[in-house]
PDB file of C-alpha atoms in Angstrom:
ATOM      1  CA  MET A   1       8.400  16.875  -7.558  1.00 88.00           C
ATOM      2  CA  LEU A   2       7.914  14.063  -4.896  1.00 93.00           C
ATOM      3  CA  TYR A   3      10.191  12.113  -2.703  1.00 95.00           C
ATOM      4  CA  ILE A   4       9.582   8.837  -1.689  1.00 96.00           C
ATOM      5  CA  ASP A   5      12.802   7.291   1.368  1.00 96.00           C
ATOM      6  CA  VAL A   6      14.131   3.890   1.152  1.00 96.00           C
ATOM      7  CA  SER A   7      11.813   2.733   3.148  1.00 96.00           C
ATOM      8  CA  GLY A   8       8.316   3.680   0.989  1.00 96.00           C
ATOM      9  CA  ASN A   9       7.008   7.133   2.631  1.00 95.00           C
ATOM     10  CA  ILE A  10       6.551  10.473   1.838  1.00 94.00           C
ATOM     11  CA  ILE A  11       9.472  12.571   2.657  1.00 92.00           C
ATOM     12  CA  GLU A  12       6.839  15.534   3.299  1.00 80.00           C
ATOM     13  CA  ASN A  13       9.903  18.850   3.629  1.00 73.00           C
ATOM     14  CA  SER A  14       9.661  21.723   0.906  1.00 69.00           C
ATOM     15  CA  ASN A  15      12.849  22.584   1.289  1.00 78.00           C
ATOM     16  CA  LEU A  16      14.621  19.574  -0.755  1.00 81.00           C
ATOM     17  CA  ASP A  17      16.203  21.161  -3.947  1.00 75.00           C
ATOM     18  CA  SER A  18      15.597  18.441  -7.170  1.00 69.00           C
ATOM     19  CA  CYS A  19      18.001  20.762  -9.023  1.00 75.00           C
ATOM     20  CA  ASN A  20      20.424  20.070  -6.292  1.00 86.00           C
ATOM     21  CA  ILE A  21      20.137  16.425  -5.318  1.00 92.00           C
ATOM     22  CA  GLU A  22      22.068  14.026  -7.023  1.00 94.00           C
ATOM     23  CA  SER A  23      19.436  12.091  -9.211  1.00 95.00           C
ATOM     24  CA  ILE A  24      19.531  10.092 -12.543  1.00 96.00           C
ATOM     25  CA  ASP A  25      16.296   9.694 -15.025  1.00 96.00           C
ATOM     26  CA  PHE A  26      14.790   6.779 -15.730  1.00 97.00           C
ATOM     27  CA  ASN A  27      15.029   4.761 -19.086  1.00 95.00           C
ATOM     28  CA  LEU A  28      13.654   1.888 -19.945  1.00 95.00           C
ATOM     29  CA  ASP A  29      16.614   0.822 -22.003  1.00 92.00           C
ATOM     30  CA  LYS A  30      19.413   2.374 -19.993  1.00 93.00           C
ATOM     31  CA  LYS A  31      21.311  -0.837 -17.783  1.00 93.00           C
ATOM     32  CA  TYR A  32      21.634   0.500 -14.002  1.00 95.00           C
ATOM     33  CA  ASN A  33      24.219  -0.806 -11.501  1.00 93.00           C
ATOM     34  CA  ASP A  34      23.652  -2.782  -8.355  1.00 92.00           C
ATOM     35  CA  THR A  35      23.493   0.187  -6.563  1.00 93.00           C
ATOM     36  CA  ASN A  36      22.697   4.017  -7.636  1.00 97.00           C
ATOM     37  CA  PRO A  37      22.295   7.578  -7.674  1.00 97.00           C
ATOM     38  CA  ALA A  38      18.279   8.222  -6.383  1.00 97.00           C
ATOM     39  CA  LEU A  39      15.546   7.429  -9.797  1.00 97.00           C
ATOM     40  CA  LYS A  40      13.624  10.626 -11.024  1.00 96.00           C
ATOM     41  CA  ILE A  41      10.602   9.234 -12.712  1.00 97.00           C
ATOM     42  CA  ASN A  42       8.360  11.646 -14.863  1.00 97.00           C
ATOM     43  CA  PHE A  43       5.036   9.104 -15.270  1.00 97.00           C
ATOM     44  CA  LEU A  44       3.422   9.780 -17.852  1.00 93.00           C
ATOM     45  CA  ASN A  45      -0.978  10.143 -18.871  1.00 91.00           C
ATOM     46  CA  ASP A  46      -0.589   6.691 -20.295  1.00 94.00           C
ATOM     47  CA  VAL A  47      -1.826   3.527 -18.710  1.00 96.00           C
ATOM     48  CA  ARG A  48       0.232   0.955 -20.888  1.00 96.00           C
ATOM     49  CA  ASN A  49       3.256   3.341 -20.288  1.00 96.00           C
ATOM     50  CA  ASN A  50       2.495   3.525 -16.698  1.00 97.00           C
ATOM     51  CA  THR A  51       2.485  -0.022 -16.241  1.00 98.00           C
ATOM     52  CA  ILE A  52       6.024  -0.962 -18.214  1.00 97.00           C
ATOM     53  CA  TYR A  53       7.509   2.242 -15.723  1.00 98.00           C
ATOM     54  CA  ILE A  54       5.646   0.091 -12.469  1.00 98.00           C
ATOM     55  CA  LYS A  55       7.228  -3.614 -14.181  1.00 98.00           C
ATOM     56  CA  LYS A  56      10.762  -1.967 -14.905  1.00 97.00           C
ATOM     57  CA  LEU A  57      10.478  -0.872 -10.849  1.00 98.00           C
ATOM     58  CA  ILE A  58       9.415  -4.665 -10.292  1.00 97.00           C
ATOM     59  CA  SER A  59      12.494  -6.258 -12.158  1.00 97.00           C
ATOM     60  CA  PHE A  60      15.124  -4.277 -10.846  1.00 97.00           C
ATOM     61  CA  GLN A  61      13.740  -4.979  -7.233  1.00 96.00           C
ATOM     62  CA  LYS A  62      13.997  -9.104  -8.328  1.00 95.00           C
ATOM     63  CA  SER A  63      17.261  -8.544  -9.703  1.00 95.00           C
ATOM     64  CA  HIS A  64      18.063  -6.695  -6.259  1.00 95.00           C
ATOM     65  CA  ILE A  65      19.193  -3.058  -7.895  1.00 97.00           C
ATOM     66  CA  ASP A  66      18.601  -0.507  -5.845  1.00 96.00           C
ATOM     67  CA  PHE A  67      18.678   3.660  -6.103  1.00 98.00           C
ATOM     68  CA  ILE A  68      19.656   6.066  -3.194  1.00 97.00           C
ATOM     69  CA  THR A  69      20.524   9.292  -2.394  1.00 96.00           C
ATOM     70  CA  GLU A  70      21.654  10.506   0.907  1.00 95.00           C
ATOM     71  CA  TYR A  71      20.652  14.396   1.169  1.00 92.00           C
ATOM     72  CA  LYS A  72      19.714  16.633   4.062  1.00 88.00           C
ATOM     73  CA  GLY A  73      19.547  13.571   6.128  1.00 90.00           C
ATOM     74  CA  PHE A  74      16.966  12.000   3.320  1.00 93.00           C
ATOM     75  CA  LYS A  75      18.280   8.816   1.938  1.00 95.00           C
ATOM     76  CA  ILE A  76      15.909   9.290  -0.948  1.00 96.00           C
ATOM     77  CA  LYS A  77      14.947   6.230  -3.594  1.00 97.00           C
ATOM     78  CA  TYR A  78      12.516   8.079  -6.513  1.00 97.00           C
ATOM     79  CA  ILE A  79      11.858  11.457  -7.273  1.00 95.00           C
ATOM     80  CA  LEU A  80       8.708  11.066  -8.801  1.00 96.00           C
ATOM     81  CA  SER A  81       7.112  13.732 -11.581  1.00 94.00           C
ATOM     82  CA  ASN A  82       3.338  14.067 -13.127  1.00 94.00           C
ATOM     83  CA  TYR A  83       1.942  11.172 -10.636  1.00 95.00           C
ATOM     84  CA  ASN A  84      -1.360  10.704  -9.440  1.00 96.00           C
ATOM     85  CA  ASP A  85      -2.981   8.481  -6.589  1.00 96.00           C
ATOM     86  CA  ASP A  86      -2.980   5.466  -8.645  1.00 97.00           C
ATOM     87  CA  ILE A  87       1.162   6.126  -8.617  1.00 97.00           C
ATOM     88  CA  LEU A  88       0.919   6.639  -4.827  1.00 97.00           C
ATOM     89  CA  THR A  89      -0.030   3.107  -4.735  1.00 98.00           C
ATOM     90  CA  ALA A  90       1.414   1.654  -7.317  1.00 98.00           C
ATOM     91  CA  ILE A  91       5.070   3.304  -5.348  1.00 98.00           C
ATOM     92  CA  LYS A  92       3.683   2.098  -1.479  1.00 98.00           C
ATOM     93  CA  ALA A  93       2.901  -1.164  -3.364  1.00 98.00           C
ATOM     94  CA  LEU A  94       6.035  -2.145  -4.464  1.00 98.00           C
ATOM     95  CA  PHE A  95       7.409  -1.345  -0.701  1.00 98.00           C
ATOM     96  CA  ILE A  96       5.347  -4.439   0.511  1.00 98.00           C
ATOM     97  CA  ASN A  97       7.399  -7.095   1.030  1.00 95.00           C
ATOM     98  CA  ASP A  98       4.427  -9.934   1.802  1.00 97.00           C
ATOM     99  CA  ILE A  99       2.235 -11.378  -0.865  1.00 97.00           C
ATOM    100  CA  LYS A 100      -0.848 -11.550   0.891  1.00 97.00           C
ATOM    101  CA  GLU A 101      -0.559  -8.323   2.071  1.00 98.00           C
ATOM    102  CA  LYS A 102       0.878  -6.453  -1.300  1.00 98.00           C
ATOM    103  CA  TYR A 103      -2.068  -7.907  -3.203  1.00 98.00           C
ATOM    104  CA  LEU A 104      -4.656  -6.924  -0.410  1.00 98.00           C
ATOM    105  CA  PHE A 105      -3.787  -3.874  -0.209  1.00 98.00           C
ATOM    106  CA  LEU A 106      -3.848  -3.589  -3.898  1.00 98.00           C
ATOM    107  CA  TYR A 107      -7.351  -5.307  -4.376  1.00 98.00           C
ATOM    108  CA  ASP A 108      -8.969  -2.391  -1.521  1.00 98.00           C
ATOM    109  CA  ASN A 109      -7.947   0.390  -4.266  1.00 98.00           C
ATOM    110  CA  ILE A 110      -8.820  -1.002  -7.351  1.00 98.00           C
ATOM    111  CA  PHE A 111     -12.463  -2.100  -5.582  1.00 98.00           C
ATOM    112  CA  LYS A 112     -12.519   1.722  -3.862  1.00 97.00           C
ATOM    113  CA  SER A 113     -11.669   3.070  -7.582  1.00 97.00           C
ATOM    114  CA  LEU A 114     -14.408   0.812  -8.670  1.00 97.00           C
ATOM    115  CA  ASP A 115     -17.443   1.609  -6.387  1.00 96.00           C
ATOM    116  CA  LEU A 116     -16.790   5.235  -6.784  1.00 96.00           C
ATOM    117  CA  LEU A 117     -16.768   4.697 -10.770  1.00 96.00           C
ATOM    118  CA  TRP A 118     -20.527   3.012 -10.025  1.00 97.00           C
ATOM    119  CA  LYS A 119     -21.491   5.866  -7.766  1.00 95.00           C
ATOM    120  CA  ARG A 120     -20.697   8.540  -9.563  1.00 96.00           C
ATOM    121  CA  SER A 121     -22.648   6.959 -12.853  1.00 96.00           C
ATOM    122  CA  ASN A 122     -25.513   5.683 -10.992  1.00 96.00           C
ATOM    123  CA  PRO A 123     -25.624   4.169 -14.928  1.00 97.00           C
ATOM    124  CA  CYS A 124     -28.367   1.145 -13.004  1.00 97.00           C
ATOM    125  CA  LYS A 125     -30.774   4.050 -11.981  1.00 96.00           C
ATOM    126  CA  PHE A 126     -32.007   2.158  -8.903  1.00 95.00           C
ATOM    127  CA  CYS A 127     -35.561   2.909  -7.923  1.00 94.00           C
ATOM    128  CA  SER A 128     -37.688   0.238  -5.478  1.00 94.00           C
ATOM    129  CA  ASN A 129     -34.826  -2.191  -6.281  1.00 95.00           C
ATOM    130  CA  ILE A 130     -35.993  -2.521  -9.583  1.00 96.00           C
ATOM    131  CA  CYS A 131     -33.150  -1.213 -12.449  1.00 96.00           C
ATOM    132  CA  ILE A 132     -33.276   0.538 -15.084  1.00 97.00           C
ATOM    133  CA  ALA A 133     -32.556  -2.969 -17.093  1.00 96.00           C
ATOM    134  CA  SER A 134     -35.549  -4.623 -15.373  1.00 96.00           C
ATOM    135  CA  LYS A 135     -37.846  -1.443 -16.160  1.00 95.00           C
ATOM    136  CA  ASN A 136     -37.507  -1.661 -19.938  1.00 95.00           C
ATOM    137  CA  HIS A 137     -37.660  -5.566 -19.085  1.00 94.00           C
ATOM    138  CA  LYS A 138     -34.636  -6.490 -20.206  1.00 93.00           C
ATOM    139  CA  THR A 139     -34.333  -8.746 -16.815  1.00 92.00           C
ATOM    140  CA  ALA A 140     -34.830 -12.502 -15.888  1.00 88.00           C
ATOM    141  CA  HIS A 141     -35.860 -11.222 -12.687  1.00 92.00           C
ATOM    142  CA  LYS A 142     -37.786  -7.461 -11.491  1.00 92.00           C
ATOM    143  CA  GLU A 143     -36.081  -7.136  -8.600  1.00 95.00           C
ATOM    144  CA  ASN A 144     -31.823  -6.852  -6.863  1.00 95.00           C
ATOM    145  CA  GLY A 145     -30.302  -6.356 -10.448  1.00 94.00           C
ATOM    146  CA  CYS A 146     -27.719  -8.472 -11.271  1.00 94.00           C
ATOM    147  CA  CYS A 147     -27.471  -9.702  -7.037  1.00 96.00           C
ATOM    148  CA  TYR A 148     -28.479 -13.537  -8.922  1.00 95.00           C
ATOM    149  CA  SER A 149     -25.278 -16.487  -8.134  1.00 94.00           C
ATOM    150  CA  PHE A 150     -25.402 -19.234  -9.999  1.00 91.00           C
ATOM    151  CA  ASP A 151     -23.562 -22.276 -10.536  1.00 87.00           C
ATOM    152  CA  TYR A 152     -22.451 -23.748 -14.009  1.00 83.00           C
ATOM    153  CA  SER A 153     -24.076 -26.627 -15.608  1.00 81.00           C
ATOM    154  CA  LYS A 154     -22.703 -30.036 -16.038  1.00 79.00           C
ATOM    155  CA  ASN A 155     -26.030 -30.234 -17.629  1.00 80.00           C
ATOM    156  CA  VAL A 156     -24.575 -29.841 -22.171  1.00 73.00           C
ATOM    157  CA  PHE A 157     -28.885 -28.711 -22.410  1.00 75.00           C
ATOM    158  CA  LYS A 158     -28.619 -26.838 -19.415  1.00 80.00           C
ATOM    159  CA  PHE A 159     -25.915 -23.586 -19.476  1.00 83.00           C
ATOM    160  CA  ILE A 160     -26.700 -22.962 -15.751  1.00 86.00           C
ATOM    161  CA  ASP A 161     -28.513 -23.764 -12.274  1.00 87.00           C
ATOM    162  CA  ASN A 162     -28.722 -23.049  -8.972  1.00 89.00           C
ATOM    163  CA  VAL A 163     -30.109 -19.433  -9.608  1.00 92.00           C
ATOM    164  CA  LYS A 164     -30.959 -17.764  -6.727  1.00 95.00           C
ATOM    165  CA  VAL A 165     -30.436 -14.787  -4.922  1.00 95.00           C
ATOM    166  CA  CYS A 166     -26.574 -14.001  -3.631  1.00 96.00           C
ATOM    167  CA  LYS A 167     -25.885 -14.455   0.055  1.00 95.00           C
ATOM    168  CA  TYR A 168     -24.017 -11.867   0.593  1.00 96.00           C
ATOM    169  CA  LEU A 169     -26.974  -9.043  -0.189  1.00 95.00           C
ATOM    170  CA  GLY A 170     -27.634  -7.449   2.697  1.00 93.00           C
ATOM    171  CA  LYS A 171     -31.019  -6.228   3.760  1.00 90.00           C
ATOM    172  CA  ASP A 172     -29.248  -2.454   3.057  1.00 91.00           C
ATOM    173  CA  LYS A 173     -29.539  -3.692  -0.626  1.00 90.00           C
ATOM    174  CA  ARG A 174     -25.554  -3.541  -0.090  1.00 90.00           C
ATOM    175  CA  CYS A 175     -23.155  -6.561  -0.934  1.00 92.00           C
ATOM    176  CA  THR A 176     -21.392  -8.237   2.009  1.00 94.00           C
ATOM    177  CA  THR A 177     -18.123  -8.719   0.821  1.00 95.00           C
ATOM    178  CA  GLU A 178     -16.104  -5.935  -2.235  1.00 95.00           C
ATOM    179  CA  ASN A 179     -16.309  -9.211  -4.841  1.00 97.00           C
ATOM    180  CA  ILE A 180     -13.757  -7.360  -7.546  1.00 97.00           C
ATOM    181  CA  SER A 181     -15.240  -9.015 -10.016  1.00 98.00           C
ATOM    182  CA  CYS A 182     -19.274  -8.236  -9.799  1.00 97.00           C
ATOM    183  CA  LYS A 183     -17.668  -4.582  -9.357  1.00 97.00           C
ATOM    184  CA  PHE A 184     -16.233  -4.863 -12.562  1.00 98.00           C
ATOM    185  CA  PHE A 185     -19.137  -6.788 -14.526  1.00 97.00           C
ATOM    186  CA  VAL A 186     -21.992  -4.329 -16.297  1.00 97.00           C
ATOM    187  CA  CYS A 187     -25.132  -5.696 -17.914  1.00 96.00           C
ATOM    188  CA  ASN A 188     -25.377  -6.257 -21.788  1.00 95.00           C
ATOM    189  CA  TYR A 189     -28.690  -3.812 -21.416  1.00 96.00           C
ATOM    190  CA  LEU A 190     -25.634  -1.153 -20.420  1.00 97.00           C
ATOM    191  CA  LYS A 191     -23.168  -1.853 -22.912  1.00 96.00           C
ATOM    192  CA  LYS A 192     -25.309  -2.255 -25.575  1.00 96.00           C
ATOM    193  CA  ASN A 193     -26.672   0.533 -24.478  1.00 96.00           C
ATOM    194  CA  ASN A 194     -23.391   2.767 -24.753  1.00 96.00           C
ATOM    195  CA  LEU A 195     -24.498   3.870 -21.405  1.00 96.00           C
ATOM    196  CA  PHE A 196     -22.009   2.566 -18.953  1.00 97.00           C
ATOM    197  CA  ASN A 197     -19.134   0.058 -19.559  1.00 97.00           C
ATOM    198  CA  ILE A 198     -15.505  -0.785 -17.703  1.00 97.00           C
ATOM    199  CA  ASN A 199     -12.709  -1.559 -19.227  1.00 96.00           C
ATOM    200  CA  MET A 200     -10.037  -3.895 -17.197  1.00 97.00           C
ATOM    201  CA  LYS A 201      -6.904  -2.469 -19.291  1.00 96.00           C
ATOM    202  CA  GLU A 202      -7.424   0.408 -18.450  1.00 95.00           C
ATOM    203  CA  PHE A 203      -7.119   0.031 -14.683  1.00 97.00           C
ATOM    204  CA  PHE A 204      -3.183   0.657 -14.487  1.00 98.00           C
ATOM    205  CA  LEU A 205      -3.039  -0.950 -10.963  1.00 98.00           C
ATOM    206  CA  VAL A 206      -4.309  -3.714 -12.576  1.00 98.00           C
ATOM    207  CA  GLN A 207      -2.171  -4.090 -15.837  1.00 98.00           C
ATOM    208  CA  ALA A 208       1.007  -3.248 -13.263  1.00 98.00           C
ATOM    209  CA  PHE A 209       0.326  -6.165 -10.953  1.00 98.00           C
ATOM    210  CA  PHE A 210      -1.837  -8.565 -12.311  1.00 98.00           C
ATOM    211  CA  ASN A 211      -0.716 -11.140 -14.718  1.00 97.00           C
ATOM    212  CA  LYS A 212      -3.233 -12.541 -17.311  1.00 97.00           C
ATOM    213  CA  LYS A 213      -4.337 -15.722 -15.785  1.00 98.00           C
ATOM    214  CA  GLN A 214      -4.520 -13.333 -12.390  1.00 98.00           C
ATOM    215  CA  GLN A 215      -6.656 -10.760 -14.133  1.00 98.00           C
ATOM    216  CA  LEU A 216      -9.359 -13.625 -14.848  1.00 98.00           C
ATOM    217  CA  ILE A 217      -9.799 -14.356 -11.611  1.00 98.00           C
ATOM    218  CA  LEU A 218     -10.104 -10.719 -11.215  1.00 98.00           C
ATOM    219  CA  LYS A 219     -12.469 -10.524 -13.826  1.00 97.00           C
ATOM    220  CA  TYR A 220     -14.840 -13.807 -13.418  1.00 96.00           C
ATOM    221  CA  ASN A 221     -14.975 -15.007  -9.992  1.00 97.00           C
ATOM    222  CA  PHE A 222     -18.705 -13.913  -9.591  1.00 96.00           C
ATOM    223  CA  PHE A 223     -20.345 -13.664  -6.210  1.00 96.00           C
ATOM    224  CA  ARG A 224     -16.971 -14.899  -4.464  1.00 96.00           C
ATOM    225  CA  SER A 225     -16.154 -13.532  -0.818  1.00 97.00           C
ATOM    226  CA  LYS A 226     -12.981 -11.158  -1.057  1.00 97.00           C
ATOM    227  CA  GLU A 227     -11.362 -13.223   1.048  1.00 97.00           C
ATOM    228  CA  GLU A 228     -11.618 -16.608  -1.678  1.00 98.00           C
ATOM    229  CA  ILE A 229     -10.690 -14.036  -4.769  1.00 98.00           C
ATOM    230  CA  LEU A 230      -7.614 -12.629  -2.565  1.00 98.00           C
ATOM    231  CA  GLU A 231      -6.544 -16.595  -1.334  1.00 98.00           C
ATOM    232  CA  LYS A 232      -6.992 -17.600  -5.330  1.00 98.00           C
ATOM    233  CA  LEU A 233      -4.831 -14.545  -6.743  1.00 98.00           C
ATOM    234  CA  ILE A 234      -2.044 -16.102  -4.409  1.00 96.00           C
ATOM    235  CA  GLU A 235      -2.348 -19.488  -6.247  1.00 96.00           C
ATOM    236  CA  GLU A 236       0.426 -21.223  -8.495  1.00 92.00           C
ATOM    237  CA  ASP A 237      -0.605 -23.063 -11.623  1.00 94.00           C
ATOM    238  CA  ASP A 238       2.020 -23.753 -13.916  1.00 95.00           C
ATOM    239  CA  SER A 239      -0.331 -24.646 -16.836  1.00 96.00           C
ATOM    240  CA  PRO A 240      -0.393 -22.572 -20.159  1.00 97.00           C
ATOM    241  CA  TYR A 241      -2.774 -19.684 -20.181  1.00 97.00           C
ATOM    242  CA  PHE A 242      -4.850 -21.209 -23.218  1.00 97.00           C
ATOM    243  CA  ILE A 243      -4.672 -24.462 -20.910  1.00 97.00           C
ATOM    244  CA  TYR A 244      -5.692 -22.479 -17.775  1.00 97.00           C
ATOM    245  CA  TYR A 245      -8.397 -20.089 -19.511  1.00 96.00           C
ATOM    246  CA  LEU A 246      -9.938 -23.896 -21.730  1.00 96.00           C
ATOM    247  CA  ASN A 247     -10.570 -25.429 -18.365  1.00 94.00           C
ATOM    248  CA  SER A 248     -11.731 -22.274 -16.805  1.00 94.00           C
ATOM    249  CA  TYR A 249      -8.995 -23.287 -13.989  1.00 96.00           C
ATOM    250  CA  TYR A 250      -9.412 -19.604 -12.973  1.00 97.00           C
ATOM    251  CA  ARG A 251     -12.697 -20.585 -11.586  1.00 96.00           C
ATOM    252  CA  ILE A 252     -13.199 -20.199  -7.397  1.00 93.00           C
TER     253      ILE A 252
END
């Protein structure tokens, strides 16, 4: 069991006994009062289920429904079981009130997870700045892999214009900004040959905290700075999702 206090801090105390702490089990179908005893949550090894749990906790916050039990000098809000690092990140994010600070915290953690995934798998197999797709003559450029920025063309007979090496590609061949869209992108060569793929729907923090429009922002703003993407995430747009997608309003 892991105990979270009313400020979102992990209570480091091995003497706490969950059997003696007044609490209630988390139930999606149950209605709660304005103030309740500590909420005991058993997370599952399932992205969809855990996403629903976090969204429900967010709805409790918006409705000013609180949970608290005072025990041995501690004010306990949540009691967690079957948790992982992403669950703890999500719980911490719940206690960040400033939206910019919250999105920055989530962005950084999602980016770190993606970066670790790429490093562990190393699917591009770069050697002398040439990736595996280039070695097999499946790219338009010999070097720098996918790091070529472009603009979508206004010419109906062309798809893209102004193709050039991305300005964020550093001298050490590493990205100088943490662009999350580029981290989510996997080239066709890797996907077609079943070498590597990334499914945004499997990223719990993305699903739990970002709506469908924001997920488009996270997925399709290549070659932009981290700061630009974060600002775009905060932007409000009341247009229907279909219109938002069709008109590419998610692009910076």
